[in-house]
PDB file of C-alpha atoms in Angstrom:
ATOM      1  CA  UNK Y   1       7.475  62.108  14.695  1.00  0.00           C
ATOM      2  CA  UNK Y   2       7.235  62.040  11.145  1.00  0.00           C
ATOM      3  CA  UNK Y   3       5.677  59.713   8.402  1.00  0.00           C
ATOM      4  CA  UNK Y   4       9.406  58.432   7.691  1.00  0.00           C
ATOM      5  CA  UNK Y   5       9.760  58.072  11.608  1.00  0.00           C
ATOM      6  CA  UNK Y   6       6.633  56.195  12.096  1.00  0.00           C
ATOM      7  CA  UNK Y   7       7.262  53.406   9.425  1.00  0.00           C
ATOM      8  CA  UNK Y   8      10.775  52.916  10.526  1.00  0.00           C
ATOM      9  CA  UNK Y   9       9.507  51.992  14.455  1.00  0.00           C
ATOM     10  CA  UNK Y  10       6.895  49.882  13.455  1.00  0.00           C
ATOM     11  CA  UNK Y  11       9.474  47.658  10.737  1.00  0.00           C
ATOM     12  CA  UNK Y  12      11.796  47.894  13.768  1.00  0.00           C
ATOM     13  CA  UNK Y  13       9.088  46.583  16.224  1.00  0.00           C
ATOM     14  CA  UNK Y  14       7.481  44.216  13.715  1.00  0.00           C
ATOM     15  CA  UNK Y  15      11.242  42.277  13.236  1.00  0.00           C
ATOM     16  CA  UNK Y  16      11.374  42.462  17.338  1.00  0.00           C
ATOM     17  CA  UNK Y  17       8.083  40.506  18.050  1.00  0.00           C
ATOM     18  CA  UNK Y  18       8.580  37.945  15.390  1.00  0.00           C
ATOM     19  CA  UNK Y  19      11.976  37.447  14.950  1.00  0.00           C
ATOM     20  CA  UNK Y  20      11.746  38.589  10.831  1.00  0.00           C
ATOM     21  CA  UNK Y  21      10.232  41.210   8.849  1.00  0.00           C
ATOM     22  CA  UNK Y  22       7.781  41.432   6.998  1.00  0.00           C
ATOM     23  CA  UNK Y  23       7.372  40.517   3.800  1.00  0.00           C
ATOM     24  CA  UNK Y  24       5.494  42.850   1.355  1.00  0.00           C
ATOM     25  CA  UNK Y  25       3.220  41.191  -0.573  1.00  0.00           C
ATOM     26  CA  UNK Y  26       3.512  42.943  -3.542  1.00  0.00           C
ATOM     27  CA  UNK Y  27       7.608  42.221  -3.504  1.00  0.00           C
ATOM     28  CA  UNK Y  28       7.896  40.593  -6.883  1.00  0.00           C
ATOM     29  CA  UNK Y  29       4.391  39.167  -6.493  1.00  0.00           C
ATOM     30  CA  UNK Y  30       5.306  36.385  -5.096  1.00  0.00           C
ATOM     31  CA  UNK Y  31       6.702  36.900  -1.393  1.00  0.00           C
ATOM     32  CA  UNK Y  32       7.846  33.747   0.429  1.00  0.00           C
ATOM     33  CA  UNK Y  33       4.557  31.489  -0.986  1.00  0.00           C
ATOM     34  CA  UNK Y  34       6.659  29.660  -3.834  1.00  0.00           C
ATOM     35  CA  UNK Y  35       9.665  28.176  -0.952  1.00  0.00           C
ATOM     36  CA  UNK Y  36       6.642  27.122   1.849  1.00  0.00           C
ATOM     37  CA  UNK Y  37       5.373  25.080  -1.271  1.00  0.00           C
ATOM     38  CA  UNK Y  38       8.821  23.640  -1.738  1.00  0.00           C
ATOM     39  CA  UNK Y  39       8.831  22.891   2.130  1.00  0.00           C
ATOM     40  CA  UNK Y  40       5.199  21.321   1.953  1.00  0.00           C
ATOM     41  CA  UNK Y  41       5.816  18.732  -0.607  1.00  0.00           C
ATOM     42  CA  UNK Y  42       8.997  17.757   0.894  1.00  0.00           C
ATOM     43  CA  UNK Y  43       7.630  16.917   4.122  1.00  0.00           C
ATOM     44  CA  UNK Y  44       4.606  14.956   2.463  1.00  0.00           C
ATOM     45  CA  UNK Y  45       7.301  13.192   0.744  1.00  0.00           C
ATOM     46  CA  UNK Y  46       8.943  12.395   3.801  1.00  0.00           C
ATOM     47  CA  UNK Y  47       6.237  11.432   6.127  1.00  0.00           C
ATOM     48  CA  UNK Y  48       5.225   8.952   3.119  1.00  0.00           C
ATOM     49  CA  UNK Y  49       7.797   7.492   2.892  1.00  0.00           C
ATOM     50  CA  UNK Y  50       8.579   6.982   6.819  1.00  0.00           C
ATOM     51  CA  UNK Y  51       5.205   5.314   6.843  1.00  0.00           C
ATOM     52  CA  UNK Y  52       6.009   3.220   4.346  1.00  0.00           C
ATOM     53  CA  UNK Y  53       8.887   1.993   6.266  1.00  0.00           C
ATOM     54  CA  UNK Y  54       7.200   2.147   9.825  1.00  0.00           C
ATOM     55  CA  UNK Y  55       4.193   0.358   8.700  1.00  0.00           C
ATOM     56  CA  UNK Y  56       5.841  -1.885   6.882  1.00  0.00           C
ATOM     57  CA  UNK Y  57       8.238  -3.309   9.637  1.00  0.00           C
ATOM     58  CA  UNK Y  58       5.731  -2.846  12.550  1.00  0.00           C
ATOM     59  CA  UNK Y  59       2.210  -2.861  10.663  1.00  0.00           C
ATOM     60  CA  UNK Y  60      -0.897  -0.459  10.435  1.00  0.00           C
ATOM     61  CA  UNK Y  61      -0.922  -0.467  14.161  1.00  0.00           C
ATOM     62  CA  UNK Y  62       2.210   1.719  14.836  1.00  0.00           C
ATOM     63  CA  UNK Y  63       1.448   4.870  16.194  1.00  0.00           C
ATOM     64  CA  UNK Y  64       1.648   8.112  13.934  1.00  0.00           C
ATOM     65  CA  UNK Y  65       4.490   9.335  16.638  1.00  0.00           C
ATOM     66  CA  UNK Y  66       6.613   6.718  14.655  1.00  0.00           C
ATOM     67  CA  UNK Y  67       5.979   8.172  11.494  1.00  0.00           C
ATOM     68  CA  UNK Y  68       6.598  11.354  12.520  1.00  0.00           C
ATOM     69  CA  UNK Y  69       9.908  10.376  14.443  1.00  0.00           C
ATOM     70  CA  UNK Y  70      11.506   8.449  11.273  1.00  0.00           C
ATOM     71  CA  UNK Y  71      10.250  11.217   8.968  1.00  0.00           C
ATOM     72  CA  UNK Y  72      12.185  13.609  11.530  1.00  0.00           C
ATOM     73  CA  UNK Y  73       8.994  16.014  11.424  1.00  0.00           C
ATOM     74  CA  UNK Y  74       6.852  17.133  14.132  1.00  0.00           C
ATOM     75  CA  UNK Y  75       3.822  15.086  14.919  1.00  0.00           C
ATOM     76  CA  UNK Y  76       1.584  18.823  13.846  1.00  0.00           C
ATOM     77  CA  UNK Y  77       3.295  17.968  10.302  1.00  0.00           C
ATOM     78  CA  UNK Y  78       2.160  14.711   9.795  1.00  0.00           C
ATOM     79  CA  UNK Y  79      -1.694  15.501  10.900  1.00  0.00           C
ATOM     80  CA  UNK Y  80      -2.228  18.889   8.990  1.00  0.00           C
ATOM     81  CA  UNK Y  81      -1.512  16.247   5.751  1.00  0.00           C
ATOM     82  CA  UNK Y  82      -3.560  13.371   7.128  1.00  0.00           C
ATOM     83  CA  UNK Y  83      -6.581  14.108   9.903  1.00  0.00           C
ATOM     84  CA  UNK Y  84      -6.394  10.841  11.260  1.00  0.00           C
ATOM     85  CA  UNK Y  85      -4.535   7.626  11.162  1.00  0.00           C
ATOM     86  CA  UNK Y  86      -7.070   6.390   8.906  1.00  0.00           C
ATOM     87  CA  UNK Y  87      -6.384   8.361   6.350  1.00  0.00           C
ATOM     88  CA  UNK Y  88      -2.740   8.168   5.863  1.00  0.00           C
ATOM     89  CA  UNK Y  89      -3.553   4.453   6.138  1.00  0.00           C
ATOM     90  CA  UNK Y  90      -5.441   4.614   2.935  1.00  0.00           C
ATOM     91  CA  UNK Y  91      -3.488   6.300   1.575  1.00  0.00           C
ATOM     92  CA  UNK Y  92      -0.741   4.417   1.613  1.00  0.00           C
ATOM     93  CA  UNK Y  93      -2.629   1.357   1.189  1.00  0.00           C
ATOM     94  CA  UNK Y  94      -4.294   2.650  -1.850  1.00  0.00           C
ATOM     95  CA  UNK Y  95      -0.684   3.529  -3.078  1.00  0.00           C
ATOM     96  CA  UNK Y  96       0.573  -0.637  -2.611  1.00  0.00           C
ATOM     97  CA  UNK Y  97      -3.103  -1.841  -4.086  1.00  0.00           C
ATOM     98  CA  UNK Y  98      -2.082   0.042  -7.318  1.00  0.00           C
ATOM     99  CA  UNK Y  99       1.489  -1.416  -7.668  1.00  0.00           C
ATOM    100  CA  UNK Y 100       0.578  -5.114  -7.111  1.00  0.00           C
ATOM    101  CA  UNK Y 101      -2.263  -4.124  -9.563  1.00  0.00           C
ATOM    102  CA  UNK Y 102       0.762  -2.930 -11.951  1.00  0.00           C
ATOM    103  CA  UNK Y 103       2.898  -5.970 -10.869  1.00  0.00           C
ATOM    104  CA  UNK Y 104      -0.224  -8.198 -11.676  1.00  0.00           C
ATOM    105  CA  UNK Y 105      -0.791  -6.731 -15.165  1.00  0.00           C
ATOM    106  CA  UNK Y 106       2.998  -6.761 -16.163  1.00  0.00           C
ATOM    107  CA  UNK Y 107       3.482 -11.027 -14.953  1.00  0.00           C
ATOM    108  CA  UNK Y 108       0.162 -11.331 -17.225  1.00  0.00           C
ATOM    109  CA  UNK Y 109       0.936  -9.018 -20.092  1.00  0.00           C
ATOM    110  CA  UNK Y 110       5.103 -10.649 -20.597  1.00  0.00           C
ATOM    111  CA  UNK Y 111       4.361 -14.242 -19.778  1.00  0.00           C
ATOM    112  CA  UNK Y 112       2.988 -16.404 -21.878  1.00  0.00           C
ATOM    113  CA  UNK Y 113       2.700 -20.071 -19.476  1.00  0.00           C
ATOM    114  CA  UNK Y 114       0.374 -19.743 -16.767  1.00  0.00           C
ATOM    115  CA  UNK Y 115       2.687 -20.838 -14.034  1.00  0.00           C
ATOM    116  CA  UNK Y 116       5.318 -18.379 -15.335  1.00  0.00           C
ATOM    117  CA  UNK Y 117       2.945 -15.613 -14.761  1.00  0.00           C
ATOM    118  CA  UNK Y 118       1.686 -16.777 -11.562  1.00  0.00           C
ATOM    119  CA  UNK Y 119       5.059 -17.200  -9.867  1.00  0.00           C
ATOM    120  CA  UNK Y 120       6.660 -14.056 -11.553  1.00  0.00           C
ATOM    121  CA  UNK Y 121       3.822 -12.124  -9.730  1.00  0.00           C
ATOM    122  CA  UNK Y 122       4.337 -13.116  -6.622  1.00  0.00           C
ATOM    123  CA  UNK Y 123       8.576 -13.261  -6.498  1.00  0.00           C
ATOM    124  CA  UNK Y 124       7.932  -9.486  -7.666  1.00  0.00           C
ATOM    125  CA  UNK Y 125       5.485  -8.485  -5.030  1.00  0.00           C
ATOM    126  CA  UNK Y 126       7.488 -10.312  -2.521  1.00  0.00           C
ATOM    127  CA  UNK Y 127      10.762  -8.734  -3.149  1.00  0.00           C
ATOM    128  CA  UNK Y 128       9.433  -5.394  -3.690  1.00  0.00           C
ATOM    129  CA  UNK Y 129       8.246  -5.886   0.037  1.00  0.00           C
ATOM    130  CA  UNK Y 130       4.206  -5.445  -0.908  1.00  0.00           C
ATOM    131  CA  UNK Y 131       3.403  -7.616   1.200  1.00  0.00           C
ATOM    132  CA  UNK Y 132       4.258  -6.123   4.359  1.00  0.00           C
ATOM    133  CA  UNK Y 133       1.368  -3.508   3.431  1.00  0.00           C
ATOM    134  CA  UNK Y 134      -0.936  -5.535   1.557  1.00  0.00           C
ATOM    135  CA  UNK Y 135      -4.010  -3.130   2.319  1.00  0.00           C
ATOM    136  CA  UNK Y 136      -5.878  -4.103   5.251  1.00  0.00           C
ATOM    137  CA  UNK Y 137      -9.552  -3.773   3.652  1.00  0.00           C
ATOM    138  CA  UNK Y 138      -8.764  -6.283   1.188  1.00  0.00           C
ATOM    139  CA  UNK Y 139      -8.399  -9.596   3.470  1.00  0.00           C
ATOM    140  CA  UNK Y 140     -10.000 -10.697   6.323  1.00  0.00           C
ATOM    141  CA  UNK Y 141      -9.881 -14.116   7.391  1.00  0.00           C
ATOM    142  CA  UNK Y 142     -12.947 -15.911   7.573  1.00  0.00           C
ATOM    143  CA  UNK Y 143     -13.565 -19.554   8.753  1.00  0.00           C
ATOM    144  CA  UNK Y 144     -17.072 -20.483   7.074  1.00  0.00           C
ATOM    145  CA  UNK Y 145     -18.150 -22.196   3.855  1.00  0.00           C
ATOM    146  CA  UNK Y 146     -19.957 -18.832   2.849  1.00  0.00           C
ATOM    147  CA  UNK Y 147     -16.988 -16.774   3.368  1.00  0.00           C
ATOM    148  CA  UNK Y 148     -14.564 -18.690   1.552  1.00  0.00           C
ATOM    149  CA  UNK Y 149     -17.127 -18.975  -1.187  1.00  0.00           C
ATOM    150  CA  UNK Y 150     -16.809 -15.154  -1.520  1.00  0.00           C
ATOM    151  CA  UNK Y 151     -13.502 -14.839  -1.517  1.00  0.00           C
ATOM    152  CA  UNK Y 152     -13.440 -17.223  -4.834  1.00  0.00           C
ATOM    153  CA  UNK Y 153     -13.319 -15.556  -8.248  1.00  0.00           C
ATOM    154  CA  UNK Y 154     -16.683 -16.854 -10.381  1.00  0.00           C
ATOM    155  CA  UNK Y 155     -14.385 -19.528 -12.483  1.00  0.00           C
ATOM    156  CA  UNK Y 156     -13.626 -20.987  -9.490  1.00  0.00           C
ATOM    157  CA  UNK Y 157     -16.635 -20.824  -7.771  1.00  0.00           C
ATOM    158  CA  UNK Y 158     -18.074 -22.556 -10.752  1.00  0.00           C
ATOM    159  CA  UNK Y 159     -15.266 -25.414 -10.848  1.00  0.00           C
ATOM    160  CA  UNK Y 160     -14.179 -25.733  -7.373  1.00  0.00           C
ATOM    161  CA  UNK Y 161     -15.192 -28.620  -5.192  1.00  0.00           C
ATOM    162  CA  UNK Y 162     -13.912 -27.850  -1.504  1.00  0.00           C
ATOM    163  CA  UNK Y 163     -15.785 -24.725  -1.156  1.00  0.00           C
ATOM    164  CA  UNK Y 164     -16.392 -25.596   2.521  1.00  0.00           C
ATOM    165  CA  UNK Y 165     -12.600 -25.194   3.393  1.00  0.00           C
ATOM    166  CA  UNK Y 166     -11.343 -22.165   5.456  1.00  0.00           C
ATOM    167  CA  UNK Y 167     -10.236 -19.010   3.482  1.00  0.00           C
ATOM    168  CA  UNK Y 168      -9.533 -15.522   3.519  1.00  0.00           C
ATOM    169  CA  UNK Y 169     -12.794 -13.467   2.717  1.00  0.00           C
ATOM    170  CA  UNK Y 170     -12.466 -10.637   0.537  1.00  0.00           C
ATOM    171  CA  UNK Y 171     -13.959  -7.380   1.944  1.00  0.00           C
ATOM    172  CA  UNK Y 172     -15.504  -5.077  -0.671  1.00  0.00           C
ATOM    173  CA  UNK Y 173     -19.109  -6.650  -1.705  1.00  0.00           C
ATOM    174  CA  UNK Y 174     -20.163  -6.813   1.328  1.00  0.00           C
ATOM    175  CA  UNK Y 175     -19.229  -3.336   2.523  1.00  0.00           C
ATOM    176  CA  UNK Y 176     -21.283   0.055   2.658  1.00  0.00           C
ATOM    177  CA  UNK Y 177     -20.293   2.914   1.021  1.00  0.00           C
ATOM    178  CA  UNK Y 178     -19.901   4.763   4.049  1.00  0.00           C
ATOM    179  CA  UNK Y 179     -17.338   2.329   5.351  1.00  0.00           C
ATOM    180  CA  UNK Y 180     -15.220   2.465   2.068  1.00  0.00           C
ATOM    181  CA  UNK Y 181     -14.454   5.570   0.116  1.00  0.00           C
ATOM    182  CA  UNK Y 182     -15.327   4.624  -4.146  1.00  0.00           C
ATOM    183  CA  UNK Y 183     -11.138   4.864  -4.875  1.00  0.00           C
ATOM    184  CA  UNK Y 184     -10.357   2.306  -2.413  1.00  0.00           C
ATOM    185  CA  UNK Y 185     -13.069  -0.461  -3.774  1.00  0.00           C
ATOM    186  CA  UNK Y 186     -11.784   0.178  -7.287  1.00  0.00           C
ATOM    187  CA  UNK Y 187      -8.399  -0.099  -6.449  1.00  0.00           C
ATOM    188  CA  UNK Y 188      -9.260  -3.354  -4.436  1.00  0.00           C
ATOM    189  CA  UNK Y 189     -11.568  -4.280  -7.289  1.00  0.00           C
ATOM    190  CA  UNK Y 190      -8.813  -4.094  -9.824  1.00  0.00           C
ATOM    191  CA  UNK Y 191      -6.340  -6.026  -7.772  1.00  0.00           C
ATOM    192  CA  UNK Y 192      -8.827  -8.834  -7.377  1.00  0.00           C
ATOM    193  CA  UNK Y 193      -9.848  -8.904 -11.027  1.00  0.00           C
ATOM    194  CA  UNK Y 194      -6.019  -9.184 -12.335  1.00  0.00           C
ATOM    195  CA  UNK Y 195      -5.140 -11.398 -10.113  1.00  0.00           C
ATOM    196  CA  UNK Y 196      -8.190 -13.284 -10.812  1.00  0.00           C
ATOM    197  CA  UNK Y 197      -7.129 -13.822 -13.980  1.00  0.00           C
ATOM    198  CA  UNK Y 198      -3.649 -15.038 -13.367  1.00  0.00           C
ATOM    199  CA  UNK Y 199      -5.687 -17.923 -10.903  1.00  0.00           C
ATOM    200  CA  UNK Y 200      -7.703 -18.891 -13.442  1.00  0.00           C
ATOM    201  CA  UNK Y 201      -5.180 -19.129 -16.150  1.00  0.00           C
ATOM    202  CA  UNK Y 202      -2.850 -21.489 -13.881  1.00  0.00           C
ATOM    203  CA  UNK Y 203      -5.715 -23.301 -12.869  1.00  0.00           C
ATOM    204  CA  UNK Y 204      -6.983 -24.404 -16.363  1.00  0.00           C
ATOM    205  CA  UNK Y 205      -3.923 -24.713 -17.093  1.00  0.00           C
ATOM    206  CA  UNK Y 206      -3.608 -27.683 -14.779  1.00  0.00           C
ATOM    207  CA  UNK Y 207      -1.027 -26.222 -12.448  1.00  0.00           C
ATOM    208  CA  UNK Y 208      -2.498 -24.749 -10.094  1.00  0.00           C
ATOM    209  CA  UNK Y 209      -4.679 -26.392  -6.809  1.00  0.00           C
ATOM    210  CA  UNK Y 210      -8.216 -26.475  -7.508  1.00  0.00           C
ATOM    211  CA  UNK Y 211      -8.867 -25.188  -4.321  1.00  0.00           C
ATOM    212  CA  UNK Y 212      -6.483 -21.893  -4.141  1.00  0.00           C
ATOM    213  CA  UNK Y 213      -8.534 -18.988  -4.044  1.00  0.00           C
ATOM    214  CA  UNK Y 214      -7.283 -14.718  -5.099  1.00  0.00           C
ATOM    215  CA  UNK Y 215      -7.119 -14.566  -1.641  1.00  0.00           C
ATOM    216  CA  UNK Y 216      -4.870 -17.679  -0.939  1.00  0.00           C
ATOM    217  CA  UNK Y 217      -2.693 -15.963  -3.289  1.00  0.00           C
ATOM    218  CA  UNK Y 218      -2.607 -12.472  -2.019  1.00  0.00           C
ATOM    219  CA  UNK Y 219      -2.150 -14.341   1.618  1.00  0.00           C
ATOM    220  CA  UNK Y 220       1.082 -15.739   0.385  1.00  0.00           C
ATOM    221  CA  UNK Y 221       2.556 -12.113  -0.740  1.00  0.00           C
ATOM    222  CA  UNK Y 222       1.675 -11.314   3.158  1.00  0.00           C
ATOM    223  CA  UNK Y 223       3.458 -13.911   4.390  1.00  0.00           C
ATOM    224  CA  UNK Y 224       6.507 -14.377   1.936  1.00  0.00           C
ATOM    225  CA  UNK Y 225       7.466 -10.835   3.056  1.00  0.00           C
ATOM    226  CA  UNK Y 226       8.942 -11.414   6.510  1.00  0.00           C
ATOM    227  CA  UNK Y 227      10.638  -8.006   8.502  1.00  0.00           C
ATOM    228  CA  UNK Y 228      14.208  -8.640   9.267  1.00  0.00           C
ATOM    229  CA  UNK Y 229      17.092  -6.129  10.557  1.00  0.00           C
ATOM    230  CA  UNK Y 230      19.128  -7.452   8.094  1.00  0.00           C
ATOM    231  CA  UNK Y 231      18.790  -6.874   4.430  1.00  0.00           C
ATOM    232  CA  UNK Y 232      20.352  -9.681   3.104  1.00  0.00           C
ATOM    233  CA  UNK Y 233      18.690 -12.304   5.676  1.00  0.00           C
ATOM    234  CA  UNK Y 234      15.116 -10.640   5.231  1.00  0.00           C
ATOM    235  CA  UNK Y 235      15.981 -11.290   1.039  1.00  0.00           C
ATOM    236  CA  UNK Y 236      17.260 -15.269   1.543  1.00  0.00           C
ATOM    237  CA  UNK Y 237      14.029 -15.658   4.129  1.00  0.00           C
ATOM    238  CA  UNK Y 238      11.490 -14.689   1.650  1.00  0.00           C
ATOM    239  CA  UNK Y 239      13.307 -16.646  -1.637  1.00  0.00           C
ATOM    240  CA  UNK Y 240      13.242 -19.548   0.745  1.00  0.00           C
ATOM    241  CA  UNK Y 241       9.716 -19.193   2.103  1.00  0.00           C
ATOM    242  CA  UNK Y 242       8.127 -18.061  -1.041  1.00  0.00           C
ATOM    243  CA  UNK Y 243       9.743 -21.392  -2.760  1.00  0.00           C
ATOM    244  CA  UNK Y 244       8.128 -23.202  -0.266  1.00  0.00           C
ATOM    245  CA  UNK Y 245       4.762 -22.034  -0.621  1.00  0.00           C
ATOM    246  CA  UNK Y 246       4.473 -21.757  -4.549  1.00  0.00           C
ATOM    247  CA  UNK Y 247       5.560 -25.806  -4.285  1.00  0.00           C
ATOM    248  CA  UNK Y 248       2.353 -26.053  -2.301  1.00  0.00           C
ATOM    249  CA  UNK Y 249       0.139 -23.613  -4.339  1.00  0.00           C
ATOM    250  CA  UNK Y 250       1.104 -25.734  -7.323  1.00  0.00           C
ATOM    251  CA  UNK Y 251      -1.274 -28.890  -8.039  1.00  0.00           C
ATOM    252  CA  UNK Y 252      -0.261 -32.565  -7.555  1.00  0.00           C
ATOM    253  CA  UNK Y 253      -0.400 -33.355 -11.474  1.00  0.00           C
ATOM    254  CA  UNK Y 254       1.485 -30.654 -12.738  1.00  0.00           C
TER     255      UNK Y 254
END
């Protein structure tokens, strides 16, 4: 056999046992690398946005078989991007804590009235369905004096006078750094502080309970943003709802 001979058998048995030849790496320098990139980001595009959806209609419990169902990828996919549940969770969490940060900042930035602020916040973050993955290491619900004491920005720990009422704590402070990664408590950090300030605003402003806490407020997003099979009904059942609780967030001499 000669050196012509030899190369042509093992290209022939090289397509046999894998079903495609080989690609030569020198082959306008590039080979197949630039298309698997292609093919990466489209899959991490797809599996975020499934868990978007997936989380958001059946919370941070569903299994990552869900995500990888509705994102019509193999299960493989979905862990080579994210090593565990926990991580995609942050992720995707982190992802929501910046928009209602953005959300927060526009209301305060184009509305001059307190209320108008307030309000415009939360029909936004409502509608845009935030609430349905508000991120899970920002509330916790607490039932002690101290812990709704901590979940009160320092105005209205300074001003309020039912400090002893139930509330949502807010987890951060009293975290270690090995249970939260830096990125998530600045991104829950900055979420708190800008909403803060759209509390405290309404509330000097006179229009706003004395008692409603950042948390109260970021509990109403949560619970404004109902998951219906229906479009349209899911929209009228959070207008409705989130009517009803702003008339209660709002204070008696307003």
């Amino acid at each position: 056999m000669n050196i012509s001979d030899f190369h042509g058998s093992a290209t022939a048995l090289s397509v046999e046992s894998t079903g495609r030849a080989l690609t030569s790496p020198t082959t306008h320098g590039v080979g197949r690398s630039t298309p698997l990139r292609v093919d990466a980001q489209r899959n991490l595009e797809h599996v975020l946005r499934a868990a978007r959806e997936v989380f958001g209609e059946l919370g941070y419990g569903a299994p990552m078989e869900d995500v990888a169902r509705r994102a019509r990828v193999g299960v493989g996919t979905v862990y080579r991007r994210f090593p565990s549940k926990d991580v995609l969770v942050r992720r995707i969490a982190e992802e929501e804590t910046a928009r209602l940060t953005e959300q927060a900042r526009t209301a305060l930035g184009q509305e001059e009235e307190p209320w108008q602020a307030l309000s415009r916040f939360l029909r936004t973050s409502v509608a845009s369905g935030a609430g349905r993955l508000l991120p899970p290491q920002v509330l916790r619900v607490g039932s002690t004096a101290e812990e709704a004491e901590e979940a009160r920005v320092p105005h209205q720990r300074q001003a309020a006078e039912t400090a002893g009422a139930p509330g949502l704590r807010v987890v951060g402070a009293t975290r270690s750094a090995a249970e939260d990664e830096p990125s998530d408590d600045a991104g829950a950090g900055a979420l708190l502080e800008v909403v803060g300030r759209l509390v405290h605003r309404a509330r000097e402003a006179g229009e706003l309970r004395a008692d409603v806490t950042v948390a109260d407020v970021l509990l109403v997003i949560a619970t404004a943003a109902p998951a219906l099979p229906d479009p349209a009904q899911q929209a009228a059942a959070s207008t409705r709802l989130l009517d009803i609780l702003l008339e209660g967030l709002r204070s008696r001499t307003a």
